[in-house]
């Protein structure tokens, strides 16, 4: 589904990603872990097409299509979704307007008819039910006055509504208490199936207790320095990131 | 040509401000002076009796309807059916005939002549809107006043002189709705006086959608008594050069004043808003929120003055003005002016100028929403806190519509 080859990217002239290689297949859950400043969020934003990040080298293929030149809205319509670490507040635009506009744009691009008001409401009821959201939220402005947990839940709701092929979750666990974390995780688990894929970007292991990854990659200084199964996350939790850094140093010295 | 029969007014005869005047530093009125004007009163409005005015009005709510054409009250086109007795909505000239004593107590008692434009209004105006709400009365519906200005063949000067009197415990809501007639350049030069008696509530909405080859100048001067509340909502869409002076004097205790403004400009439009809040007595509160959206080569000016006089202890005065520039050529000049002579006060002001936020735009686009709609959503978001202050529900969405119509951008509506 997603193939990343030797991806290098700059932010404000500074190289953050220094040659990422990664392949994600349908049905898989990958976790990218790493210390602050390692480039985790940069990777998520580059994949979603944020204009503030400049790809300087390498290739990204999504379902066989080259992504780098594609506008963010087209990436979304192709099936990439980024759940933001810090969701944006949009006063004056209701969640209903926002979701309906997004859903219909994605449908239009994929040659499907727009959702009727009835279809939209049914879909919304179903998906917001998964996340235990008060239906009243739909008439409120996007993320305005939402708590940190509500904002993250709203990200997951948007994901469930748009049904992307690849969901990128950028620090979705940050700022969540344990109950909110469980709800958000259950939303992701409902979403997950054999035809889509999830890339979790996280600093901590605790999210991975609820969303179990097939693969864990450790990102450090813009490179993936170690990959493994879900047990790698536990090892990281126990020993910290220094363990790998030291390990890496030793390998390099050999 | 009817010109020969009409009395032409040369603005050169009046001492109009120049950019050397500190209050007019950023607003050059020379383009206004290049025309000679025919006074609206000399044109009459007979040929507009069949004009379809319906589309000029804000719809979907009940209102009393008043029409002025080139500054002249058009009684035949107005509808005040159902207005409670004692409440008067009329032209200044009629009011003068019937209530001269009352008029003389209020007219020209609050507004001073600050410049040549005020002088023009003072010496040439014979007409305008009067709203009189006697003690304890509440006007049950908003009064929507359509001011239709301009002419196909003449440069018209309209000089409405408006007077709003809300006596003790009275309440009234007025929508001053300015539109233009396509044709020659014209000048609308207004003076509006507001008297808010004790414990009264006056809501004054101004929506200016004049033709883009017009000039629009207004001075609003309010005078507030104890416990009164004056809300001014100022929306600017049209006009080539627009200048608003919105002033209030809080001359007793426990008074509240709110000034809300949203101005849009594109092409070479110039919009200048000057506000002046004069806190003369203790325990009052004022709040200003002004926002500008500037596109093309337009220019915005905001100058907000807050005076807190020595007696005005425990004053709370806030001012915020923000502008978003949609193009590289748009310009805003903004200047807060706080003059505080009391020591126990809370005053704050903030100004911010910027572009639409890139991260917010990315967020919206990352949901599959195209760039033009993403920008429109952010424009709506920027204007939201001003528009949400409008108390008339139906008016809110119609003002939002004007925002997108005026900027010629795809509209985003909530439904």
XYZ file of C-alpha atoms in Angstrom:
669
model
C 0.000 0.000 0.000
C 2.713 2.447 1.012
C 6.334 2.265 -0.083
C 8.838 4.838 1.136
C 12.298 4.806 -0.397
C 15.238 6.791 0.912
C 12.968 9.710 1.907
C 14.736 12.905 2.888
C 12.907 16.033 3.983
C 13.729 19.508 5.250
C 11.923 21.895 7.529
C 13.012 25.504 7.119
C 16.189 24.360 5.413
C 17.110 21.871 8.101
C 17.250 18.194 7.179
C 14.945 16.246 9.509
C 14.383 13.014 7.600
C 17.652 11.555 6.423
C 16.693 8.566 4.330
C 13.618 6.676 5.480
C 12.771 3.275 4.037
C 9.460 1.736 4.981
C 6.841 -0.512 3.471
C 3.325 -0.902 4.778
C 0.920 -3.491 3.391
C -2.847 -3.635 3.636
C -4.027 -5.139 6.894
C -0.948 -4.060 8.827
C -0.484 -1.804 11.826
C 2.902 -0.145 12.104
C 4.172 1.926 14.992
C 6.892 4.515 14.665
C 8.484 5.264 17.980
C 11.296 7.518 18.919
C 12.457 10.283 21.174
C 11.331 13.889 20.746
C 12.876 15.523 17.728
C 13.600 12.254 15.968
C 11.371 13.169 13.007
C 8.253 11.127 13.804
C 5.751 13.925 13.276
C 7.686 15.191 10.277
C 7.229 11.813 8.626
C 3.470 11.878 9.254
C 3.170 15.440 7.929
C 5.294 14.739 4.869
C 3.098 11.762 4.021
C -0.031 13.930 4.300
C 1.537 16.666 2.169
C 2.114 19.608 4.528
C 3.574 22.485 2.507
C 5.975 23.456 5.277
C 8.014 20.299 4.679
C 10.213 19.981 1.634
C 10.995 16.565 0.215
C 14.574 16.766 -1.041
C 15.155 13.172 -2.063
C 13.530 9.770 -2.263
C 10.159 8.460 -3.315
C 6.783 7.753 -1.782
C 4.368 5.414 -3.504
C 0.825 4.999 -2.330
C -1.117 2.253 -4.076
C 1.458 2.482 -6.824
C 1.003 6.257 -7.262
C 3.852 8.703 -6.702
C 2.758 10.961 -3.834
C 5.385 13.681 -3.572
C 3.837 16.021 -6.151
C 0.259 15.391 -5.057
C -1.655 18.164 -3.212
C -2.767 17.334 0.348
C -6.453 17.356 -0.620
C -5.764 14.835 -3.397
C -3.814 12.599 -1.038
C -6.828 12.671 1.287
C -9.113 11.766 -1.609
C -6.772 8.934 -2.589
C -7.234 7.575 0.920
C -4.599 9.019 3.242
C -5.770 10.435 6.549
C -3.710 12.229 9.151
C -5.066 12.460 12.692
C -3.358 15.596 13.974
C -1.355 15.850 17.139
C -2.853 19.314 17.634
C -6.222 19.464 15.858
C -7.141 22.919 14.585
C -10.115 24.930 15.846
C -12.355 26.412 13.161
C -14.857 28.866 14.659
C -18.011 29.493 12.646
C -17.831 26.164 10.798
C -19.951 23.438 12.328
C -18.730 19.869 12.551
C -21.674 18.927 10.331
C -20.617 21.349 7.590
C -16.999 20.294 7.857
C -17.657 16.541 7.795
C -20.239 16.759 5.039
C -17.963 18.875 2.847
C -15.033 16.518 3.378
C -17.073 13.361 2.853
C -18.619 14.623 -0.367
C -15.312 15.862 -1.761
C -13.764 12.441 -1.185
C -16.794 10.725 -2.717
C -16.841 13.023 -5.728
C -13.171 12.334 -6.441
C -13.809 8.610 -6.313
C -16.773 8.854 -8.665
C -19.391 8.248 -5.998
C -22.586 10.271 -5.519
C -22.779 12.771 -2.657
C -24.275 11.485 0.566
C -27.924 12.418 1.026
C -28.686 14.220 4.297
C -30.243 10.983 5.558
C -27.230 8.861 4.629
C -24.927 11.394 6.214
C -26.869 11.464 9.465
C -27.048 7.674 9.646
C -23.331 7.351 9.044
C -22.625 10.022 11.599
C -24.863 8.399 14.200
C -23.175 5.055 13.701
C -19.617 6.393 13.863
C -20.109 8.858 16.705
C -21.782 6.012 18.625
C -18.563 4.004 18.417
C -16.776 6.871 20.140
C -19.547 7.640 22.608
C -19.837 11.213 21.379
C -22.792 13.399 22.305
C -24.705 14.004 19.049
C -25.005 17.680 20.066
C -21.392 18.184 19.079
C -22.388 18.140 15.414
C -23.787 21.680 15.520
C -20.802 23.049 17.421
C -17.890 24.653 15.633
C -15.024 22.337 14.690
C -12.927 21.675 17.827
C -13.884 25.030 19.390
C -14.189 24.648 23.136
C -13.353 20.933 22.873
C -11.161 19.400 25.565
C -7.933 17.717 24.482
C -9.650 14.340 24.631
C -12.663 15.542 22.645
C -10.411 16.900 19.934
C -8.629 13.554 19.575
C -11.950 11.761 19.504
C -13.109 14.128 16.803
C -10.030 13.232 14.753
C -10.935 9.556 15.014
C -14.534 10.342 14.102
C -13.374 12.131 10.966
C -11.294 9.076 10.134
C -14.246 6.734 10.611
C -16.438 8.975 8.449
C -13.945 9.262 5.597
C -12.834 5.590 5.688
C -9.298 6.153 4.393
C -7.036 3.333 3.210
C -4.125 4.529 5.299
C -4.565 6.239 8.659
C -1.617 8.156 10.086
C -2.112 8.806 13.787
C 0.267 11.484 15.012
C 0.687 11.260 18.801
C -3.007 10.535 19.105
C -2.374 9.311 22.652
C -0.760 12.510 23.892
C -2.771 14.374 26.466
C -5.350 11.592 26.876
C -6.379 10.093 30.175
C -6.780 6.346 30.312
C -10.528 6.374 29.589
C -10.146 8.620 26.567
C -7.242 6.505 25.391
C -9.431 3.392 25.527
C -12.226 5.051 23.562
C -9.905 6.421 20.899
C -8.172 3.040 20.611
C -11.448 1.210 20.249
C -12.296 3.596 17.413
C -9.070 2.680 15.655
C -9.688 -1.015 16.246
C -13.174 -0.722 14.739
C -11.647 1.004 11.728
C -8.877 -1.531 11.142
C -9.470 -4.310 8.611
C -7.629 -6.356 6.007
C -7.959 -3.694 3.317
C -6.575 -0.713 5.192
C -3.505 0.089 7.210
C -2.561 2.171 10.238
C 0.649 4.001 11.007
C 0.907 5.069 14.638
C 3.377 7.716 15.589
C 3.968 7.700 19.307
C 6.469 8.496 21.964
C 5.097 6.063 24.515
C 4.336 2.406 24.544
C 0.998 2.699 26.359
C -1.064 3.299 23.194
C 0.288 -0.003 21.895
C -1.399 -1.843 24.785
C -4.684 -0.955 23.096
C -3.756 -0.877 19.435
C -1.425 -3.795 18.907
C 1.068 -3.205 16.105
C 2.409 -5.822 13.731
C 5.663 -3.908 13.357
C 7.513 -1.392 15.479
C 10.152 0.930 14.055
C 12.475 3.097 16.032
C 13.225 6.467 14.535
C 16.259 8.406 15.667
C 17.771 11.495 14.105
C 15.782 11.074 10.919
C 16.533 7.416 10.310
C 14.844 4.145 11.207
C 17.502 2.504 13.322
C 15.663 -0.595 14.388
C 12.585 -2.515 13.351
C 10.907 -5.426 15.014
C 7.654 -6.912 16.217
C 5.410 -5.612 18.996
C 7.855 -6.889 21.619
C 10.288 -4.178 20.549
C 7.956 -1.564 22.033
C 8.022 -3.325 25.383
C 11.772 -3.490 25.314
C 11.901 0.249 24.591
C 9.533 0.935 27.459
C 11.750 -1.043 29.796
C 15.170 0.149 28.679
C 14.470 3.563 27.163
C 15.733 4.895 23.867
C 19.325 5.138 25.053
C 19.623 1.400 24.886
C 19.147 1.446 21.126
C 21.258 4.508 20.634
C 24.101 2.775 22.436
C 23.466 -0.365 20.503
C 23.557 1.578 17.289
C 26.809 3.223 18.274
C 28.368 -0.114 18.983
C 27.221 -1.453 15.635
C 28.639 1.581 13.882
C 31.939 1.232 15.723
C 32.378 -2.377 14.805
C -28.944 68.176 -19.423
C -30.711 68.876 -16.196
C -27.448 70.127 -14.770
C -28.202 73.702 -15.620
C -31.265 73.671 -13.444
C -29.638 71.945 -10.514
C -27.581 73.656 -7.941
C -24.057 72.191 -8.105
C -22.164 71.845 -4.854
C -18.450 72.335 -4.864
C -16.743 70.577 -1.992
C -13.891 73.042 -2.290
C -16.168 75.514 -0.545
C -15.820 73.408 2.573
C -12.722 72.908 4.592
C -12.253 69.183 4.037
C -9.499 67.412 5.940
C -6.191 66.596 4.303
C -3.662 63.908 5.141
C -1.774 66.539 7.142
C -4.565 66.242 9.672
C -3.538 63.474 12.125
C -7.057 61.981 12.118
C -7.013 61.742 8.321
C -3.386 60.792 7.889
C -4.086 57.603 5.931
C -7.223 58.711 4.129
C -6.833 61.004 1.178
C -10.176 62.560 0.271
C -8.919 64.312 -2.868
C -10.711 61.830 -5.191
C -14.006 62.783 -3.537
C -13.390 66.460 -4.280
C -12.812 66.077 -7.978
C -16.572 65.982 -8.644
C -19.184 68.650 -8.227
C -22.324 67.192 -6.730
C -26.043 67.629 -7.035
C -27.831 67.559 -3.705
C -30.006 64.453 -3.371
C -32.903 66.576 -2.120
C -33.091 68.413 -5.437
C -33.465 65.190 -7.453
C -36.566 63.789 -5.792
C -37.336 60.104 -5.766
C -40.445 59.893 -7.952
C -38.726 57.814 -10.611
C -37.823 55.236 -7.973
C -41.371 54.596 -6.837
C -41.525 51.584 -9.141
C -38.006 50.378 -8.391
C -38.053 46.918 -6.874
C -36.469 47.429 -3.485
C -37.273 44.027 -2.030
C -33.860 42.507 -2.748
C -32.050 45.272 -0.906
C -33.632 44.338 2.407
C -32.413 41.649 4.758
C -35.159 39.039 4.792
C -36.738 36.251 6.790
C -37.503 38.230 9.910
C -40.118 40.834 10.809
C -39.130 44.458 10.665
C -40.483 47.969 10.255
C -39.485 49.244 6.868
C -38.153 52.710 6.146
C -36.752 53.922 2.844
C -34.582 56.914 2.121
C -33.584 57.680 -1.446
C -30.626 59.980 -1.794
C -31.238 61.151 1.737
C -34.932 61.874 1.233
C -37.565 60.011 3.215
C -39.761 57.970 0.873
C -42.944 57.561 2.913
C -44.758 55.689 0.134
C -42.096 53.016 0.162
C -41.945 52.658 3.923
C -44.133 50.472 6.110
C -44.556 51.230 9.781
C -47.814 49.374 10.237
C -48.294 48.176 13.797
C -45.859 50.566 15.405
C -47.013 51.180 18.958
C -48.430 54.634 19.593
C -45.984 56.996 21.192
C -43.067 55.510 19.292
C -42.129 57.710 16.359
C -40.244 56.655 13.254
C -40.256 59.482 10.759
C -38.237 61.886 8.688
C -36.390 64.685 10.394
C -38.467 67.322 8.601
C -41.792 65.800 9.662
C -40.532 65.393 13.191
C -39.489 69.035 13.220
C -43.018 70.068 12.281
C -44.737 67.954 14.894
C -42.269 67.775 17.741
C -40.063 70.811 17.468
C -39.566 71.159 21.212
C -38.443 67.560 21.618
C -36.212 67.869 18.601
C -34.479 70.960 19.813
C -33.626 69.168 23.050
C -31.626 66.557 21.162
C -30.642 67.607 17.655
C -27.023 68.714 17.353
C -26.676 68.372 21.116
C -24.272 65.428 21.019
C -22.271 65.710 17.848
C -19.818 68.502 17.305
C -18.633 69.600 13.894
C -15.222 67.970 13.689
C -14.381 68.477 10.049
C -15.562 69.678 6.675
C -17.694 66.606 6.075
C -19.652 67.227 9.274
C -19.953 70.847 8.164
C -21.385 69.794 4.798
C -23.939 67.613 6.531
C -24.807 70.357 8.956
C -25.297 73.075 6.409
C -26.959 71.084 3.624
C -29.015 68.421 5.365
C -32.707 68.924 5.721
C -33.675 65.311 6.154
C -32.814 62.033 7.781
C -34.229 59.382 10.060
C -35.690 60.091 13.454
C -36.499 57.276 15.832
C -38.063 58.333 19.083
C -38.806 55.709 21.717
C -40.465 57.222 24.761
C -39.876 56.200 28.326
C -40.422 52.522 29.038
C -41.341 51.531 25.473
C -39.769 48.633 23.644
C -39.928 48.574 19.859
C -41.131 45.047 19.172
C -39.328 44.522 15.834
C -36.126 45.871 14.366
C -36.450 48.995 12.245
C -34.748 48.303 8.934
C -33.820 51.473 7.107
C -32.798 51.255 3.478
C -30.688 54.158 2.307
C -30.517 53.947 -1.456
C -28.038 56.401 -2.944
C -26.693 57.457 -6.317
C -28.035 58.255 -9.754
C -27.546 57.137 -13.335
C -26.707 60.557 -14.702
C -25.804 62.871 -11.817
C -23.075 62.906 -9.172
C -25.299 62.911 -6.122
C -24.521 64.122 -2.641
C -26.758 62.590 0.026
C -26.594 64.047 3.492
C -28.827 62.113 5.894
C -28.899 63.494 9.409
C -30.190 60.791 11.712
C -31.347 61.069 15.277
C -32.133 58.143 17.552
C -33.663 58.917 20.903
C -34.247 56.136 23.421
C -35.673 57.533 26.616
C -35.402 55.940 30.029
C -35.961 52.151 29.942
C -36.612 52.202 26.196
C -35.296 49.556 23.827
C -34.797 49.692 20.095
C -32.914 47.867 17.375
C -32.151 49.624 14.092
C -30.608 48.252 10.927
C -29.156 50.956 8.696
C -28.757 49.291 5.342
C -26.885 51.299 2.694
C -27.120 50.436 -0.983
C -26.275 52.182 -4.213
C -27.774 52.826 -7.622
C -25.449 51.956 -10.465
C -24.298 55.036 -12.314
C -22.172 58.073 -11.595
C -19.864 58.517 -8.629
C -21.701 59.732 -5.542
C -21.036 60.787 -1.988
C -23.032 59.741 1.045
C -22.185 61.914 4.014
C -24.065 61.073 7.181
C -24.243 62.282 10.738
C -26.071 60.076 13.231
C -26.741 61.103 16.791
C -27.822 58.550 19.375
C -29.247 59.411 22.745
C -29.402 56.381 25.065
C -31.373 57.403 28.140
C -31.135 55.809 31.562
C -31.376 52.040 31.490
C -32.076 52.005 27.754
C -30.789 49.527 25.188
C -29.934 50.702 21.682
C -28.675 48.277 19.035
C -27.526 50.001 15.871
C -26.494 47.858 12.940
C -24.901 49.414 9.921
C -24.405 47.385 6.780
C -22.784 49.394 4.039
C -23.060 47.855 0.573
C -22.779 50.988 -1.529
C -21.607 50.946 -5.141
C -17.881 50.569 -5.602
C -17.590 53.946 -7.302
C -19.046 55.744 -4.320
C -17.726 57.588 -1.301
C -19.204 56.996 2.093
C -18.587 59.064 5.217
C -20.439 58.730 8.497
C -20.046 60.099 11.931
C -21.970 58.372 14.701
C -22.031 60.152 18.000
C -23.726 58.459 20.928
C -24.427 59.920 24.308
C -25.212 57.466 27.082
C -26.949 57.950 30.397
C -26.628 55.733 33.488
C -27.101 51.963 33.071
C -27.620 52.252 29.343
C -26.324 49.788 26.793
C -25.316 50.842 23.307
C -24.253 48.214 20.772
C -22.913 49.324 17.416
C -22.371 46.735 14.692
C -20.503 48.045 11.695
C -20.205 46.014 8.491
C -18.475 47.528 5.491
C -18.613 45.892 2.087
C -18.967 48.625 -0.507
C -17.654 52.038 -1.387
C -14.457 53.271 -2.950
C -13.498 55.348 0.072
C -15.279 54.712 3.353
C -14.724 56.580 6.562
C -16.600 55.830 9.766
C -16.228 57.748 12.967
C -17.993 55.853 15.739
C -17.995 57.761 19.001
C -19.697 57.368 22.299
C -19.643 59.358 25.477
C -20.304 57.396 28.683
C -21.470 60.219 30.834
C -22.746 58.453 33.943
C -22.191 55.246 35.876
C -22.755 51.574 34.986
C -22.875 52.169 31.277
C -21.925 49.559 28.731
C -20.847 50.143 25.126
C -19.905 47.576 22.518
C -18.442 48.368 19.128
C -18.248 45.479 16.716
C -16.835 45.906 13.259
C -16.144 43.768 10.222
C -14.819 45.372 7.081
C -14.007 43.792 3.769
C -12.174 45.375 0.949
C -10.776 44.296 -2.355
C -9.503 45.946 -5.547
C -8.575 49.494 -4.558
C -11.160 50.005 -1.856
C -10.182 52.087 1.139
C -11.881 51.595 4.514
C -11.097 53.793 7.483
C -12.689 53.180 10.878
C -12.067 55.595 13.695
C -13.627 54.885 17.058
C -13.666 57.008 20.151
C -14.920 55.788 23.509
C -15.038 58.537 26.088
C -15.247 57.239 29.653
C -16.247 60.264 31.686
C -17.677 58.604 34.813
C -16.834 55.599 37.036
C -17.910 51.947 36.811
C -18.474 51.682 33.096
C -17.485 49.070 30.596
C -16.622 49.311 26.922
C -15.546 46.639 24.517
C -14.443 46.939 20.906
C -13.855 44.122 18.463
C -12.896 45.103 14.914
C -11.815 42.786 12.145
C -10.744 43.473 8.597
C -10.361 41.219 5.580
C -8.319 42.892 2.881
C -7.746 41.563 -0.607
C -6.364 43.000 -3.841
C -4.766 46.406 -3.466
C -7.153 47.534 -0.767
C -6.229 49.505 2.288
C -7.662 49.432 5.765
C -7.253 51.905 8.582
C -8.240 51.351 12.192
C -7.785 53.995 14.804
C -9.316 53.274 18.176
C -9.184 55.883 20.856
C -10.163 55.223 24.443
C -10.293 58.150 26.818
C -10.565 57.440 30.529
C -11.109 60.716 32.330
C -9.969 61.426 35.858
C -13.374 60.670 37.396
C -13.763 57.400 35.536
C -12.441 55.034 38.208
C -13.188 51.316 37.911
C -13.435 51.606 34.170
C -13.123 48.427 32.142
C -12.174 49.205 28.562
C -11.110 46.656 26.003
C -10.184 46.954 22.393
C -9.111 44.356 19.876
C -8.526 44.827 16.197
C -7.315 42.230 13.777
C -6.823 42.158 10.066
C -6.101 39.398 7.638
C -4.419 40.245 4.367
C -5.424 37.954 1.517
C -3.018 39.471 -0.984
C 0.499 40.806 -0.949
C -0.628 44.269 -2.025
C -3.240 44.866 0.677
C -2.258 47.248 3.452
C -3.544 47.972 6.957
C -2.644 50.860 9.214
C -3.731 50.431 12.762
C -3.333 52.602 15.769
C -4.700 52.191 19.273
C -4.785 55.338 21.368
C -5.287 54.986 25.092
C -5.444 58.098 27.178
C -5.918 57.202 30.798
C -6.195 59.804 33.539
C -7.764 57.603 36.257
C -5.606 55.217 38.281
C -7.951 52.346 39.125
C -8.913 51.021 35.711
C -8.616 47.922 33.571
C -7.800 48.719 29.981
C -6.349 46.577 27.278
C -5.846 46.717 23.574
C -4.509 44.284 21.074
C -3.808 44.424 17.381
C -2.857 41.621 15.033
C -2.243 41.517 11.313
C -1.520 38.385 9.373
C -2.361 35.984 6.604
C -4.675 33.009 6.745
C -2.971 30.395 8.878
C -1.073 27.807 6.829
C -1.456 25.019 9.381
C -5.196 25.540 9.568
C -5.416 25.477 5.790
C -3.438 22.229 5.721
C -5.746 20.708 8.329
C -8.804 21.417 6.207
C -7.190 20.270 2.964
C -5.973 17.071 4.619
C -9.657 16.101 4.824
C -10.003 16.229 1.047
C -11.415 19.755 0.959
C -10.057 21.847 -1.931
C -7.985 24.959 -1.419
C -10.661 27.513 -2.351
C -13.168 26.080 0.126
C -10.437 25.740 2.760
C -9.654 29.448 2.405
C -13.348 30.336 2.559
C -13.716 28.311 5.741
C -10.837 30.220 7.288
C -12.341 33.535 6.205
C -15.608 32.566 7.808
C -13.711 31.441 10.903
C -11.899 34.773 11.079
C -15.126 36.765 10.846
C -17.070 34.437 13.140
C -16.619 36.158 16.477
C -17.879 39.476 15.098
C -20.781 37.956 13.173
C -21.826 35.837 16.148
C -22.458 39.046 18.082
C -25.399 39.898 15.811
C -28.508 39.348 17.892
C -30.888 38.825 14.964
C -30.423 35.161 13.995
C -31.515 35.497 10.367
C -29.229 38.439 9.802
C -26.130 36.444 10.720
C -26.161 34.017 7.801
C -27.082 36.837 5.387
C -24.056 38.830 6.512
C -21.889 35.738 6.057
C -23.269 35.471 2.540
C -22.247 39.066 1.828
C -18.717 38.305 2.993
C -18.251 35.661 0.314
C -20.209 37.537 -2.323
C -18.097 40.608 -1.823
C -14.785 38.757 -1.865
C -16.007 36.792 -4.864
C -15.132 33.531 -3.182
C -16.916 30.247 -2.845
C -19.445 30.462 -0.036
C -19.351 28.243 3.021
C -22.614 27.973 4.915
C -23.741 25.973 7.892
C -27.059 24.272 7.340
